[in-house]
Coordinates of C-alpha atoms and ligand atoms in Angstrom, one line a residue:
M1 CA -87.3 147.5 57.7
L2 CA -87.2 151.2 58.3
W3 CA -84.6 151.2 61.1
Q4 CA -82.9 148.4 59.5
K5 CA -82.7 150.5 55.9
K6 CA -82.4 153.8 57.5
I7 CA -85.3 155.0 55.6
T8 CA -86.6 158.6 56.8
L9 CA -90.5 159.4 56.6
L10 CA -89.2 162.8 56.9
D11 CA -87.7 163.2 53.1
F12 CA -90.1 163.7 50.5
Q13 CA -87.7 161.7 48.2
T14 CA -88.5 158.3 50.2
Y15 CA -92.2 158.7 48.9
I16 CA -91.0 158.6 45.5
N17 CA -88.6 155.6 46.1
Y18 CA -91.2 153.6 48.0
F19 CA -94.0 154.9 46.1
Q20 CA -95.5 151.2 45.1
G21 CA -95.0 150.5 48.9
F22 CA -96.3 153.2 50.1
S23 CA -99.6 153.3 47.4
S24 CA -100.1 149.4 48.6
I25 CA -100.1 150.2 52.5
T26 CA -102.2 153.5 51.9
I27 CA -105.1 150.9 49.5
L28 CA -104.8 148.1 52.1
T29 CA -105.4 150.8 55.0
I30 CA -108.7 152.1 53.3
L31 CA -109.9 148.6 52.5
A32 CA -109.2 147.7 56.4
I33 CA -111.1 150.8 57.5
T34 CA -113.9 150.2 55.0
S35 CA -114.5 146.6 55.2
N36 CA -117.2 146.6 57.7
D37 CA -121.2 146.5 57.4
F38 CA -121.4 150.0 58.3
S39 CA -119.3 151.2 55.7
V40 CA -121.3 149.0 52.9
K41 CA -124.6 150.7 53.7
R42 CA -123.0 154.0 54.0
L43 CA -120.9 154.3 50.9
K44 CA -123.7 152.1 48.8
Q45 CA -122.2 152.2 45.4
N46 CA -119.4 153.9 46.1
W47 CA -118.0 151.1 48.5
K48 CA -118.0 148.6 45.2
K49 CA -115.9 151.2 43.3
L50 CA -113.5 151.6 46.2
H51 CA -112.8 148.3 46.8
K52 CA -111.9 148.0 43.2
L53 CA -108.6 149.5 44.1
T54 CA -107.9 145.7 45.3
Y55 CA -107.1 145.0 41.6
L56 CA -104.4 147.8 41.7
L57 CA -102.5 145.7 44.4
I58 CA -102.1 142.6 42.0
F59 CA -99.9 145.0 40.0
L60 CA -98.4 147.5 42.3
L61 CA -96.8 144.7 44.5
P62 CA -94.7 142.4 42.4
W63 CA -93.4 145.8 40.9
H64 CA -92.2 147.0 44.3
I65 CA -90.9 143.5 45.4
L66 CA -89.1 142.7 42.1
D67 CA -87.9 146.4 42.0
K68 CA -86.5 146.5 45.6
M69 CA -85.2 142.8 45.8
N70 CA -83.5 143.4 42.2
G71 CA -80.1 141.5 42.5
H72 CA -80.5 140.3 46.2
W73 CA -83.4 137.9 46.5
T74 CA -83.8 136.9 50.0
H75 CA -85.5 133.1 51.5
I76 CA -88.9 134.9 51.4
T77 CA -88.6 136.6 48.0
P78 CA -89.4 133.4 45.9
L79 CA -92.5 132.6 48.0
A80 CA -93.5 136.3 47.6
V81 CA -93.1 135.9 43.9
L82 CA -95.1 133.2 44.0
I83 CA -98.1 134.5 45.5
M84 CA -97.9 137.8 43.2
T85 CA -98.0 135.3 40.0
I86 CA -100.9 133.1 41.1
N87 CA -102.7 136.1 42.3
L88 CA -102.3 137.5 38.6
I89 CA -103.4 134.3 36.9
L90 CA -106.2 133.9 39.3
F91 CA -106.8 137.9 38.2
L92 CA -106.6 137.1 34.6
Q93 CA -108.8 133.7 34.9
R94 CA -111.7 135.7 36.2
K95 CA -111.5 138.9 33.8
S96 CA -111.5 136.0 30.7
I97 CA -114.6 134.3 32.4
E98 CA -116.4 137.4 32.8
Q99 CA -115.7 138.0 29.5
I100 CA -117.1 134.8 28.0
Q101 CA -120.1 135.4 30.1
A102 CA -120.5 139.1 28.6
Q103 CA -120.4 137.6 25.2
G104 CA -123.0 134.6 26.3
K105 CA -125.4 137.8 27.0
G106 CA -124.7 139.4 23.9
V107 CA -123.0 142.7 25.6
Ligands
HEM19 C1 -98.5 146.7 52.0 C2 -97.5 147.2 51.6 C3 -95.9 146.4 51.7 C4 -95.9 145.0 51.0 C5 -97.0 144.2 50.9 C6 -94.6 144.8 51.1 C7 -94.1 143.6 50.5 C8 -92.8 143.6 50.5 C9 -92.0 142.0 50.2 C10 -92.8 140.7 50.2 C11 -90.7 142.4 50.1 C12 -89.8 141.6 49.6 C13 -89.0 140.9 51.0 C14 -87.8 139.8 50.6 O1 -88.0 139.0 49.7 O2 -87.3 139.4 51.7 C15 -90.4 143.4 50.3 C16 -89.2 144.6 50.2 C17 -89.0 145.6 50.5 N1 -90.1 146.8 50.7 FE1 -91.8 146.5 51.3 N2 -93.7 146.1 50.8 C18 -94.8 146.9 51.5 C19 -94.5 148.5 52.0 C20 -93.4 148.9 51.6 C21 -93.0 150.6 52.4 C22 -94.1 151.5 52.6 C23 -91.8 150.6 52.2 C24 -90.9 151.6 52.4 C25 -91.3 152.5 53.5 C26 -91.2 149.3 51.9 C27 -89.9 148.9 51.6 C28 -89.4 147.8 51.1 C29 -87.8 147.8 51.4 C30 -86.9 148.7 51.2 C31 -87.7 146.5 50.5 C32 -86.3 145.6 50.4 C33 -86.0 145.0 51.2 C34 -84.6 144.4 51.3 O3 -83.8 145.0 50.3 O4 -84.1 143.2 52.0 N3 -92.2 148.3 51.2 N4 -91.8 144.4 50.5

């Protein structure tokens, strides 16, 4: 993609233009590196906090895809948008279940 679109990593503007993509890949790298028993033990409560970064991807990736594919969708784009929509629905459903459970406990 970098080669095809002639995107240079040496220009600061690239990081501004692809802010959502670079943020997503950074988050995914952090999650991949810390997805092991050693990190869970070492980071303790911070591990859970760190892995909450996953939730940012639910918003960053659809933003990235819709922004970058605006006006020139390929055969991959509808599939990507469908997956992002399912993710968002599951996230909202989970949040609503958590809220109902919290109300039940009087929190
Ligand atoms: C894990 C991180 C990323 C994911 C999951 C991701 C995913 C995607 C997806 C699904 C598309 C739509 C492709 C299509 O419909 O054909 C897309 C488009 C695009 N992405 Fe990313 N991306 C990520 C990171 C990045 C980064 C870091 C860059 C920049 C260096 C980037 C540059 C682009 C560009 C230029 C397009 C438009 C492609 C086109 O016009 O055909 N992406 N990305």
